[in-house]
Coordinates of C-alpha atoms in Angstrom, one line a residue:
X1308 CA 0.0 0.1 0.0
X1309 CA 1.4 3.4 -0.9
X1310 CA 1.8 6.2 1.5
X1311 CA -1.1 8.2 -0.1
X1312 CA -3.4 5.4 -0.3
X1313 CA -2.8 4.6 3.5
X1314 CA -3.7 8.1 4.4
X1315 CA -6.9 8.1 2.2
X1316 CA -7.9 4.9 3.9
X1317 CA -7.7 6.4 7.4
X1318 CA -9.4 9.6 6.3
X1319 CA -12.4 7.5 5.5
X1320 CA -12.5 5.9 9.0
X1321 CA -14.3 7.5 12.0
X1322 CA -11.2 9.1 13.1
X1323 CA -13.1 11.8 15.1
X1324 CA -13.7 8.8 17.6
X1325 CA -10.2 9.5 18.6
X1326 CA -10.2 13.3 19.0
X1327 CA -12.5 14.8 21.7
X1328 CA -16.1 14.7 22.5
X1329 CA -17.3 11.6 24.4
X1330 CA -13.7 10.7 25.4
X1331 CA -12.8 9.6 28.9
X1332 CA -10.9 12.5 30.4
X1333 CA -8.4 10.1 32.4
X1334 CA -4.8 11.1 32.4
X1335 CA -2.3 8.2 32.4
X1336 CA -1.8 8.2 36.2
X1337 CA -5.4 8.4 36.7
X1338 CA -5.9 5.5 34.5
X1339 CA -3.5 3.4 36.5
X1340 CA -5.4 4.3 39.5
X1341 CA -8.8 3.5 37.9
X1342 CA -7.6 0.7 35.6
X1343 CA -11.1 -0.7 35.3
X1344 CA -12.3 2.0 33.2
X1345 CA -11.4 1.8 29.4
X1346 CA -11.5 5.5 28.8
X1347 CA -9.2 7.4 26.7
X1348 CA -9.2 4.5 23.9
X1349 CA -12.3 5.9 22.5
X1350 CA -11.3 9.5 22.2
X1351 CA -13.8 10.9 19.9
X1352 CA -15.0 13.6 17.6
X1353 CA -14.3 17.1 16.9
X1354 CA -17.9 17.5 16.6
X1355 CA -18.8 18.9 19.6
X1356 CA -20.5 18.9 22.7
X1357 CA -18.1 21.6 23.5
X1358 CA -16.8 24.9 22.4
X1359 CA -16.5 27.7 20.2
X1360 CA -16.0 31.4 20.1
X1361 CA -18.3 34.3 21.0
X1362 CA -20.3 34.7 17.8
X1363 CA -20.1 31.2 16.6
X1364 CA -23.9 30.8 16.6
X1365 CA -26.1 29.2 13.9
X1366 CA -28.2 32.3 13.4
X1367 CA -30.2 35.0 15.4
X1368 CA -33.6 34.0 16.5
X1369 CA -35.8 36.1 14.0
X1370 CA -39.1 34.8 15.3
X1371 CA -40.3 33.3 18.5
X1372 CA -40.1 29.6 19.2
X1373 CA -43.1 27.4 18.4
X1374 CA -45.0 26.7 21.4
X1375 CA -44.9 23.0 21.0
X1376 CA -41.3 22.7 20.0
X1377 CA -39.2 19.9 21.1
X1378 CA -35.6 19.4 19.9
X1379 CA -34.2 16.2 18.5
X1380 CA -30.4 15.7 19.0
X1381 CA -28.5 13.0 17.2
X1382 CA -25.2 11.6 18.3
X1383 CA -23.1 8.6 18.4
X1384 CA -21.9 9.3 22.0
X1385 CA -22.6 6.5 24.4
X1386 CA -23.5 7.8 28.0
X1387 CA -21.7 5.8 30.5
X1388 CA -23.3 7.4 33.6
X1389 CA -25.1 10.6 34.7
X1390 CA -24.1 10.3 38.4
X1391 CA -22.1 13.4 38.9
X1392 CA -19.9 11.6 41.3
X1393 CA -18.8 9.0 38.7
X1394 CA -19.4 10.8 35.2
X1395 CA -16.1 11.6 33.7
X1396 CA -16.9 11.4 29.8
X1397 CA -17.3 14.6 27.9
X1398 CA -20.6 13.7 26.6
X1399 CA -22.0 12.8 30.1
X1400 CA -20.5 16.2 31.4
X1401 CA -22.3 18.1 28.7
X1402 CA -25.6 16.4 29.8
X1403 CA -24.9 17.3 33.4
X1404 CA -24.2 20.8 32.2
X1405 CA -27.8 21.1 30.9
X1406 CA -29.6 19.1 33.7
X1407 CA -27.9 20.5 36.7
X1408 CA -26.6 23.6 38.2
X1409 CA -23.2 24.3 40.0
X1410 CA -22.2 27.2 42.2
X1411 CA -20.7 28.8 39.3
X1412 CA -20.8 28.8 35.5
X1413 CA -19.7 31.1 32.5
X1414 CA -21.6 34.0 31.1
X1415 CA -22.8 33.0 27.6
X1416 CA -20.4 33.6 24.8
X1417 CA -17.7 34.5 27.1
X1418 CA -15.0 32.8 29.4
X1419 CA -16.2 35.0 32.3
X1420 CA -17.0 33.1 35.5
X1421 CA -20.4 34.2 37.0
X1422 CA -22.4 32.9 39.9
X1423 CA -25.2 30.2 39.3
X1424 CA -26.4 28.6 42.6
X1425 CA -24.1 31.0 44.3
X1426 CA -25.1 34.9 44.4
X1427 CA -21.6 36.2 44.3
X1428 CA -18.0 35.2 43.7
X1429 CA -16.4 33.7 46.8
X1430 CA -14.9 35.6 49.6
X1431 CA -11.4 34.4 50.0
X1432 CA -9.4 34.6 53.2
X1433 CA -6.1 36.3 53.3
X1434 CA -4.1 33.1 53.3
X1435 CA -6.1 31.9 50.1
X1436 CA -7.4 28.7 52.0
X1437 CA -11.1 29.5 53.0
X1438 CA -13.7 30.3 50.5
X1439 CA -17.2 31.7 51.8
X1440 CA -19.9 31.4 49.3
X1441 CA -23.3 32.9 49.6
X1442 CA -26.1 30.8 48.0
X1443 CA -29.3 31.4 46.1
X1444 CA -32.6 31.0 47.9
X1445 CA -35.9 29.7 46.5
X1446 CA -34.3 26.9 44.5
X1447 CA -35.8 23.5 44.5
X1448 CA -34.5 20.0 43.2
X1449 CA -36.4 18.2 40.5
X1450 CA -38.0 16.0 43.3
X1451 CA -39.3 19.1 45.2
X1452 CA -36.7 19.0 48.0
X1453 CA -35.5 22.4 48.8
X1454 CA -32.0 23.6 48.0
X1455 CA -29.8 25.2 50.7
X1456 CA -26.3 25.1 51.9
X1457 CA -26.6 21.6 53.6
X1458 CA -27.7 20.2 50.1
X1459 CA -24.8 21.8 48.4
X1460 CA -22.4 20.6 51.0
X1461 CA -23.9 17.1 50.8
X1462 CA -23.3 17.1 47.0
X1463 CA -19.6 18.0 47.2
X1464 CA -19.0 15.8 50.2
X1465 CA -20.7 12.8 48.0
X1466 CA -18.5 13.9 45.0
X1467 CA -15.4 13.3 47.1
X1468 CA -16.4 10.5 49.3
X1469 CA -18.0 8.1 47.0
X1470 CA -14.8 7.7 45.1
X1471 CA -15.9 8.0 41.5
X1472 CA -13.6 8.7 38.7
X1473 CA -13.5 12.4 38.9
X1474 CA -13.2 12.4 42.7
X1475 CA -9.6 13.3 42.8
X1476 CA -10.4 16.7 41.3
X1477 CA -12.1 17.9 44.6
X1478 CA -10.4 15.5 47.0
X1479 CA -6.9 16.6 46.2
X1480 CA -8.2 20.3 46.6
X1481 CA -10.7 20.4 49.2
X1482 CA -9.9 19.9 52.9
X1483 CA -13.4 20.4 54.4
X1484 CA -16.9 21.7 53.2
X1485 CA -19.7 22.7 55.5
X1486 CA -22.8 24.8 55.6
X1487 CA -21.9 27.8 57.7
X1488 CA -25.4 28.9 57.4
X1489 CA -28.6 28.0 55.6
X1490 CA -27.5 30.1 52.7
X1491 CA -23.8 30.1 53.1
X1492 CA -21.1 27.5 52.2
X1493 CA -17.8 27.5 53.7
X1494 CA -14.8 25.5 51.9
X1495 CA -11.4 24.9 53.3
X1496 CA -8.6 24.0 50.8
X1497 CA -5.4 22.0 51.5
X1498 CA -3.4 24.6 49.7
X1499 CA -4.3 27.9 47.9
X1500 CA -5.6 27.4 44.5
X1501 CA -6.4 30.5 42.4
X1502 CA -8.6 28.5 39.9
X1503 CA -10.7 27.1 42.5
X1504 CA -13.9 28.8 41.4
X1505 CA -13.3 27.6 37.9
X1506 CA -13.1 24.1 39.3
X1507 CA -16.4 24.5 41.0
X1508 CA -17.8 25.0 37.5
X1509 CA -16.9 21.5 36.6
X1510 CA -20.1 19.8 35.4
X1511 CA -19.9 17.0 37.9
X1512 CA -19.9 19.6 40.9
X1513 CA -23.5 20.2 40.5
X1514 CA -26.1 20.1 43.3
X1515 CA -28.1 16.8 43.8
X1516 CA -30.9 16.0 46.0
X1517 CA -29.9 14.7 49.4
X1518 CA -33.3 12.7 49.3
X1519 CA -32.3 11.0 46.1
X1520 CA -28.7 10.0 46.7
X1521 CA -26.5 8.7 49.4
X1522 CA -22.9 9.0 50.6
X1523 CA -20.8 5.9 50.4
X1524 CA -18.0 4.4 48.5
X1525 CA -19.3 3.2 45.0
X1526 CA -22.9 4.1 45.7
X1527 CA -23.6 5.6 42.3
X1528 CA -26.9 6.0 40.4
X1529 CA -25.7 6.0 36.6
X1530 CA -29.3 6.0 35.0
X1531 CA -30.8 8.9 37.1
X1532 CA -30.3 12.4 37.8
X1533 CA -32.1 14.6 40.3
X1534 CA -30.6 18.1 40.3
X1535 CA -31.8 21.8 40.0
X1536 CA -31.2 22.6 36.3
X1537 CA -33.6 23.6 33.6
X1538 CA -34.3 20.1 32.4
X1539 CA -35.1 17.0 34.3
X1540 CA -34.3 13.6 33.1
X1541 CA -37.5 11.9 32.0
X1542 CA -36.0 8.8 30.4
X1543 CA -32.6 7.1 30.2
X1544 CA -32.0 4.3 27.6
X1545 CA -29.2 2.7 25.9
X1546 CA -30.0 4.5 22.6
X1547 CA -32.1 7.4 23.7
X1548 CA -32.7 10.0 26.4
X1549 CA -35.6 12.3 27.0
X1550 CA -35.1 15.6 28.7
X1551 CA -38.2 17.5 29.8
X1552 CA -38.4 21.0 30.9
X1553 CA -38.5 21.7 34.7
X1554 CA -41.3 23.9 35.3
X1555 CA -40.1 24.9 38.8
X1556 CA -36.6 26.1 37.5
X1557 CA -35.5 29.2 39.3
X1558 CA -33.7 30.6 36.3
X1559 CA -34.2 31.4 32.6
X1560 CA -36.8 29.0 31.1
X1561 CA -35.6 27.0 28.1
X1562 CA -36.7 28.3 24.6
X1563 CA -37.9 24.6 23.9
X1564 CA -40.2 22.2 25.6
X1565 CA -37.6 19.6 25.9
X1566 CA -34.8 17.6 24.2
X1567 CA -34.9 14.1 22.7
X1568 CA -31.5 12.6 22.4
X1569 CA -31.1 9.7 19.9
X1570 CA -27.8 7.7 20.0
X1571 CA -26.9 6.3 16.6
X1572 CA -24.7 3.2 16.2
X1573 CA -22.3 4.8 13.6
X1574 CA -21.5 8.1 12.1
X1575 CA -23.0 7.0 8.8
X1576 CA -26.4 6.6 10.4
X1577 CA -26.0 9.9 12.2
X1578 CA -25.1 11.7 8.9
X1579 CA -27.9 10.1 7.1
X1580 CA -30.4 10.9 9.8
X1581 CA -29.4 14.6 9.7
X1582 CA -29.4 14.9 5.9
X1583 CA -32.9 13.4 5.7
X1584 CA -34.2 15.7 8.5
X1585 CA -34.8 12.9 11.1
X1586 CA -32.8 15.0 13.7
X1587 CA -32.9 18.7 14.2
X1588 CA -29.2 18.9 15.3
X1589 CA -26.1 16.6 14.8
X1590 CA -23.1 16.6 16.9
X1591 CA -20.3 14.3 17.7
X1592 CA -18.5 11.5 15.6
X1593 CA -19.0 12.4 12.1
X1594 CA -15.8 11.8 9.8
X1595 CA -14.0 14.5 7.8
X1596 CA -15.7 13.6 4.7
X1597 CA -19.1 13.8 6.2
X1598 CA -18.3 17.2 7.7
X1599 CA -17.1 18.6 4.5
X1600 CA -20.3 17.4 2.7
X1601 CA -22.4 19.0 5.4
X1602 CA -20.4 22.2 5.3
X1603 CA -20.9 22.3 1.5
X1604 CA -24.6 21.7 2.0
X1605 CA -24.7 24.7 4.6
X1606 CA -23.0 26.9 2.1
X1607 CA -25.9 26.1 -0.4
X1608 CA -28.5 27.0 2.4
X1609 CA -29.6 23.4 3.0
X1610 CA -28.9 23.6 6.9
X1611 CA -26.5 25.4 9.2
X1612 CA -23.0 24.6 10.1
X1613 CA -21.3 26.1 13.3
X1614 CA -17.7 25.7 13.9
X1615 CA -15.3 26.6 16.7
X1616 CA -11.9 25.7 18.3
X1617 CA -11.8 23.0 20.6
X1618 CA -9.6 22.5 23.6
X1619 CA -8.7 18.7 23.0
X1620 CA -4.9 18.6 22.3
X1621 CA -2.6 15.8 20.9
X1622 CA 1.1 15.6 21.7
X1623 CA 4.3 13.6 21.9
X1624 CA 5.5 12.6 25.4
X1625 CA 9.2 12.2 25.4
X1626 CA 10.8 10.0 28.1
X1627 CA 13.4 12.2 29.3
X1628 CA 15.1 9.6 31.3
X1629 CA 15.5 7.2 28.4
X1630 CA 18.6 7.3 26.1
X1631 CA 19.0 9.2 23.8
X1632 CA 15.9 11.3 24.9
X1633 CA 17.7 12.1 28.2
X1634 CA 19.8 14.5 26.1
X1635 CA 17.8 17.9 25.8
X1636 CA 19.4 18.8 22.4
X1637 CA 17.9 15.5 20.9
X1638 CA 14.5 16.5 22.2
X1639 CA 14.8 19.9 20.8
X1640 CA 15.7 18.3 17.5
X1641 CA 12.5 16.3 17.5
X1642 CA 10.5 19.4 18.2
X1643 CA 12.1 21.1 15.1
X1644 CA 11.5 18.2 13.1
X1645 CA 7.6 18.1 13.5
X1646 CA 5.7 19.6 10.5
X1647 CA 2.3 20.4 11.9
X1648 CA 0.6 22.0 8.8
X1649 CA 1.5 18.7 7.0
X1650 CA -0.4 16.7 9.6
X1651 CA -3.3 19.0 9.6
X1652 CA -3.8 19.0 5.9
X1653 CA -2.8 15.5 4.9
X1654 CA -4.6 13.6 7.6
X1655 CA -7.4 15.8 8.9
X1656 CA -8.3 18.0 5.8
X1657 CA -7.8 21.0 7.7
X1658 CA -10.2 20.1 10.6
X1659 CA -7.6 20.7 13.2
X1660 CA -5.4 23.4 14.0
X1661 CA -1.6 23.2 14.5
X1662 CA -0.6 23.4 18.3
X1663 CA 2.4 25.1 19.5
X1664 CA 2.0 24.9 23.3
X1665 CA 0.3 22.5 25.8
X1666 CA -2.0 25.3 26.5
X1667 CA -4.8 25.4 23.8
X1668 CA -5.5 28.7 21.9
X1669 CA -8.9 28.9 23.5
X1670 CA -7.0 30.5 26.4
X1671 CA -5.4 34.0 26.5
X1672 CA -2.5 32.4 28.4
X1673 CA -1.6 30.4 25.1
X1674 CA 2.0 31.3 24.0
X1675 CA 3.1 29.7 20.7
X1676 CA 6.5 28.9 22.1
X1677 CA 7.2 25.8 19.8
X1678 CA 6.4 28.0 16.7
X1679 CA 8.6 30.7 17.9
X1680 CA 11.6 28.4 18.9
X1681 CA 11.5 25.6 16.3
X1682 CA 8.9 26.4 13.5
X1683 CA 7.5 23.4 11.4
X1684 CA 9.7 20.9 9.7
X1685 CA 12.8 23.0 10.3
X1686 CA 15.4 20.8 8.6
X1687 CA 18.4 23.2 9.1
X1688 CA 17.5 23.4 12.7
X1689 CA 17.2 19.5 13.0
X1690 CA 20.5 19.0 11.3
X1691 CA 22.4 21.7 13.5
X1692 CA 21.0 20.3 16.9
X1693 CA 21.7 16.6 15.8
X1694 CA 25.2 17.6 14.7
X1695 CA 25.7 19.0 18.2
X1696 CA 24.5 15.9 19.8
X1697 CA 26.9 13.8 17.7
X1698 CA 24.5 12.4 15.2
X1699 CA 25.1 12.0 11.5
X1700 CA 23.8 10.1 8.4
X1701 CA 26.6 7.5 9.4
X1702 CA 25.3 7.6 13.0
X1703 CA 21.7 8.3 12.8
X1704 CA 19.3 9.0 15.7
X1705 CA 17.2 6.1 16.3
X1706 CA 13.6 6.6 17.7
X1707 CA 11.0 4.3 18.8
X1708 CA 7.6 6.1 18.4
X1709 CA 4.6 4.3 20.1
X1710 CA 1.0 5.2 19.2
X1711 CA -2.5 3.9 20.1
X1712 CA -3.5 1.2 17.7
X1713 CA -7.3 1.7 18.2
X1714 CA -6.9 5.4 17.3
X1715 CA -6.9 5.8 13.4
X1716 CA -5.6 9.3 13.3
X1717 CA -2.6 8.3 15.6
X1718 CA -1.7 5.6 13.1
X1719 CA -1.8 8.1 10.3
X1720 CA 0.2 10.8 12.1
X1721 CA 2.9 8.5 13.2
X1722 CA 3.3 7.1 9.6
X1723 CA 3.3 10.6 8.4
X1724 CA 6.1 11.6 10.9
X1725 CA 8.2 8.6 9.9
X1726 CA 7.8 9.3 6.2
X1727 CA 8.8 12.9 6.5
X1728 CA 11.9 11.8 8.3
X1729 CA 12.8 9.3 5.7
X1730 CA 12.1 11.7 2.9
X1731 CA 13.6 14.9 4.1
X1732 CA 16.5 14.1 6.4
X1733 CA 18.4 11.6 4.3
X1734 CA 18.7 8.9 6.9
X1735 CA 19.7 11.3 9.7
X1736 CA 16.8 10.2 11.8
X1737 CA 15.3 6.7 11.7
X1738 CA 11.9 6.2 13.2
X1739 CA 10.6 2.7 14.2
X1740 CA 6.9 2.6 14.9
X1741 CA 5.2 0.6 17.5
X1742 CA 1.6 0.3 18.5
X1743 CA -0.4 -0.5 21.8
X1744 CA -4.0 -0.6 22.6
X1745 CA -5.0 2.5 24.7
X1746 CA -6.0 0.7 27.9
X1747 CA -2.6 -1.2 27.9
X1748 CA -0.8 2.0 27.2
X1749 CA -2.1 4.0 30.0
X1750 CA -1.3 1.2 32.5
X1751 CA 2.3 1.2 31.3
X1752 CA 3.1 4.9 30.7
X1753 CA 4.3 5.6 34.4
X1754 CA 6.5 2.5 34.1
X1755 CA 8.7 4.1 31.4
X1756 CA 7.9 1.5 28.7
X1757 CA 7.5 4.0 25.9
X1758 CA 10.5 6.2 24.6
X1759 CA 8.0 8.4 22.6
X1760 CA 4.3 8.0 23.0
X1761 CA 1.5 9.8 21.1
X1762 CA -1.3 10.8 23.2
X1763 CA -4.1 13.4 23.8
X1764 CA -5.7 15.2 26.6
X1765 CA -8.9 17.3 27.4
X1766 CA -8.7 19.6 30.4
X1767 CA -10.8 18.9 33.4
X1768 CA -11.8 22.5 34.0
X1769 CA -11.6 25.6 32.1
X1770 CA -8.1 27.2 33.2
X1771 CA -4.6 26.9 31.8
X1772 CA -3.5 25.1 35.0
X1773 CA -5.5 22.2 33.6
X1774 CA -3.0 21.8 30.7
X1775 CA 0.2 22.6 32.6
X1776 CA 0.2 21.1 36.1
X1777 CA -1.0 17.4 34.9
X1778 CA 2.0 17.4 32.5
X1779 CA 4.9 19.2 34.4
X1780 CA 4.3 18.8 38.0
X1781 CA 6.3 16.3 40.1
X1782 CA 5.9 15.5 43.7
X1783 CA 9.1 13.6 44.1
X1784 CA 12.2 13.5 42.2
X1785 CA 15.3 15.4 41.2
X1786 CA 17.0 16.5 37.9
X1787 CA 19.3 13.5 38.0
X1788 CA 16.7 10.9 38.5
X1789 CA 13.8 12.5 36.8
X1790 CA 10.2 12.4 38.3
X1791 CA 9.8 9.4 40.6
X1792 CA 6.3 10.3 41.9
X1793 CA 3.8 12.7 40.3
X1794 CA 2.0 13.8 37.2
X1795 CA 4.9 14.0 34.7
X1796 CA 5.8 10.4 35.7
X1797 CA 2.1 9.3 34.9
X1798 CA 2.4 11.1 31.6
X1799 CA 5.4 9.0 30.6
X1800 CA 7.9 12.0 30.4
X1801 CA 9.4 11.7 33.9
X1802 CA 10.1 15.4 33.6
X1803 CA 11.6 17.1 36.8
X1804 CA 12.3 20.8 37.1
X1805 CA 12.6 22.5 40.5
X1806 CA 11.8 25.9 38.6
X1807 CA 8.6 24.6 37.0
X1808 CA 7.4 23.1 40.3
X1809 CA 7.9 26.5 41.8
X1810 CA 6.2 28.4 39.1
X1811 CA 3.1 26.0 39.3
X1812 CA 2.9 26.5 43.0
X1813 CA 3.2 30.3 42.3
X1814 CA 0.4 30.3 39.5
X1815 CA -1.9 28.3 41.7
X1816 CA -1.5 30.8 44.6
X1817 CA -1.4 34.0 42.6
X1818 CA -4.9 35.9 42.7
X1819 CA -3.8 38.7 40.3
X1820 CA -4.9 37.4 36.8
X1821 CA -2.2 39.6 35.1
X1822 CA 0.6 38.2 37.2
X1823 CA -0.8 34.6 36.8
X1824 CA -0.6 35.2 33.0
X1825 CA 3.0 36.1 33.2
X1826 CA 3.8 32.8 35.2
X1827 CA 1.9 30.9 32.6
X1828 CA 4.2 32.4 30.0
X1829 CA 7.3 31.5 31.9
X1830 CA 6.2 27.9 32.2
X1831 CA 5.6 27.7 28.7
X1832 CA 9.0 29.0 27.8
X1833 CA 10.5 26.2 30.0
X1834 CA 8.4 23.8 28.3
X1835 CA 9.8 24.7 24.9
X1836 CA 13.4 24.9 26.3
X1837 CA 13.2 21.4 28.0
X1838 CA 10.9 19.7 25.6
X1839 CA 9.4 16.9 27.7
X1840 CA 6.4 17.1 25.3
X1841 CA 5.8 18.2 21.7
X1842 CA 2.5 19.6 21.0
X1843 CA 1.1 18.6 17.6
X1844 CA -2.6 19.6 17.0
X1845 CA -5.7 21.0 18.5
X1846 CA -9.2 19.9 17.8
X1847 CA -11.9 21.9 16.2
X1848 CA -15.6 21.6 17.1
X1849 CA -18.6 21.3 14.8
X1850 CA -22.2 21.2 15.0
X1851 CA -25.0 21.2 12.5
X1852 CA -28.6 22.2 12.7
X1853 CA -31.5 22.2 10.5
X1854 CA -32.6 25.7 9.1
X1855 CA -35.6 26.1 11.1
X1856 CA -33.6 25.6 14.4
X1857 CA -32.3 28.7 16.1
X1858 CA -30.0 29.2 19.0
X1859 CA -27.4 26.6 18.3
X1860 CA -24.2 27.8 20.0
X1861 CA -20.9 26.3 20.8
X1862 CA -19.6 27.9 24.0
X1863 CA -15.9 28.9 24.3
X1864 CA -15.8 27.0 27.6
X1865 CA -16.4 23.8 25.7
X1866 CA -20.1 23.3 26.6
X1867 CA -23.3 22.9 24.4
X1868 CA -26.3 24.6 25.9
X1869 CA -29.6 23.1 25.0
X1870 CA -32.0 25.5 26.6
X1871 CA -31.1 28.2 23.7
X1872 CA -32.5 25.9 21.0
X1873 CA -35.8 26.6 19.5
X1874 CA -37.8 26.1 16.3
X1875 CA -39.2 29.0 14.3
X1876 CA -43.0 28.9 14.2

């Protein structure tokens, strides 16, 4: 099979099942702790339950919605659980976003945090450890139970104590949570964390009825949900869900009478269902050719196409303790060798964006340090650096690149990187490709099995910290031994830097946003200098809506609101 036919073959596959969307958000070290969950192997879709930019709306709403309108949503995303204490897929998180309320959320079309069940931003103690939060009154749960501070404390305590997949997000941060009044919550942290209010906007940190749930390890209810949001769960099935509007909702009422979610068995079925008008909105798991066809139809006025930048990133993890990658110059040469536009166009038909930092471009803190320092396919730089490290055509650099065998775009990308090195570097770099199934890979990453490993990541909450701390922090180690315990070990890079650890601690404690941005910039500069990872691409998000549907919006915070959807009368 030729290289070009190889790419075409994979372009026709459902490669979006490997990108973002319903993917499990488990990092490698979390996978090792929670090995029974086979998450990141699915990694799907740029289609999007999440994201966009302000203004990325399908159309304004020129007429009021029809009084009897329900909205049908088509997807291929399987919902594993709707229990907030155990739901860790992107698809589940988006449903919880629409079914429940959290203390904080984001103003529509912006990345500005605003109160939801809280009535104001937290009052923070001088030492940054105690958060006092005033709560909304007059709110009731879907089962009629009144919402108050005790109910909110119960919800967060249950999230931590039941030991579900996302429990570490709060258990690693919160020391205690208690009702300090009927409408006041007090939370004490283990350590100061400036992004804590953003963490409280995590979809699973929503309020749940104390009458419908209980605290206890493993006590989950995956097929039910009783919260305070604009919709209540009326039906949960393996291939369909029904969300009805909640008539006692305290906030803005939905512009529709409910949402009918239909789960399709393949992207082809979803594609055909949307084209024939069987569903009002399609999101998740369409392949590049299907997306291109639907975009062309939108240009002809057949339906609407909504696109926005995503926050799912794909990168190479370099084992900094493995020869020859323990030589920083060699890692820098690899960074200079990567040609991101080649990957963008040859594999993804332009449906991803080149990425030049671990921090996606959806954040102002993004600094394209790899573009500035190395460029793309910078052959003179590669040759210069490898010569410094003692390599030549007679003594080539040998690399073993591992990728996930069940993620088609990883297969194509790895083959492209190898082909580029062979064609452009005249034997100076020899790349051996090896594959492994995702579940096995995530169990072995922290063991140092893979010299170079291609993986991806979707941040747990909307803050740059969620793209730096899980990659670069190390709790135990040294420059000589590398990371022996901590996040970078779990990522397979074993990176250790006293300076980076100090900067991460600083940004987590810094309450001044401008100063925090500066610290993020310094961390990214060190990332590009030390190269424990090489960023490759960033997902784009897509959604499609019929012409009669208004209010389709991809939020910049990676969420897809249902309550704005409506049909013209």
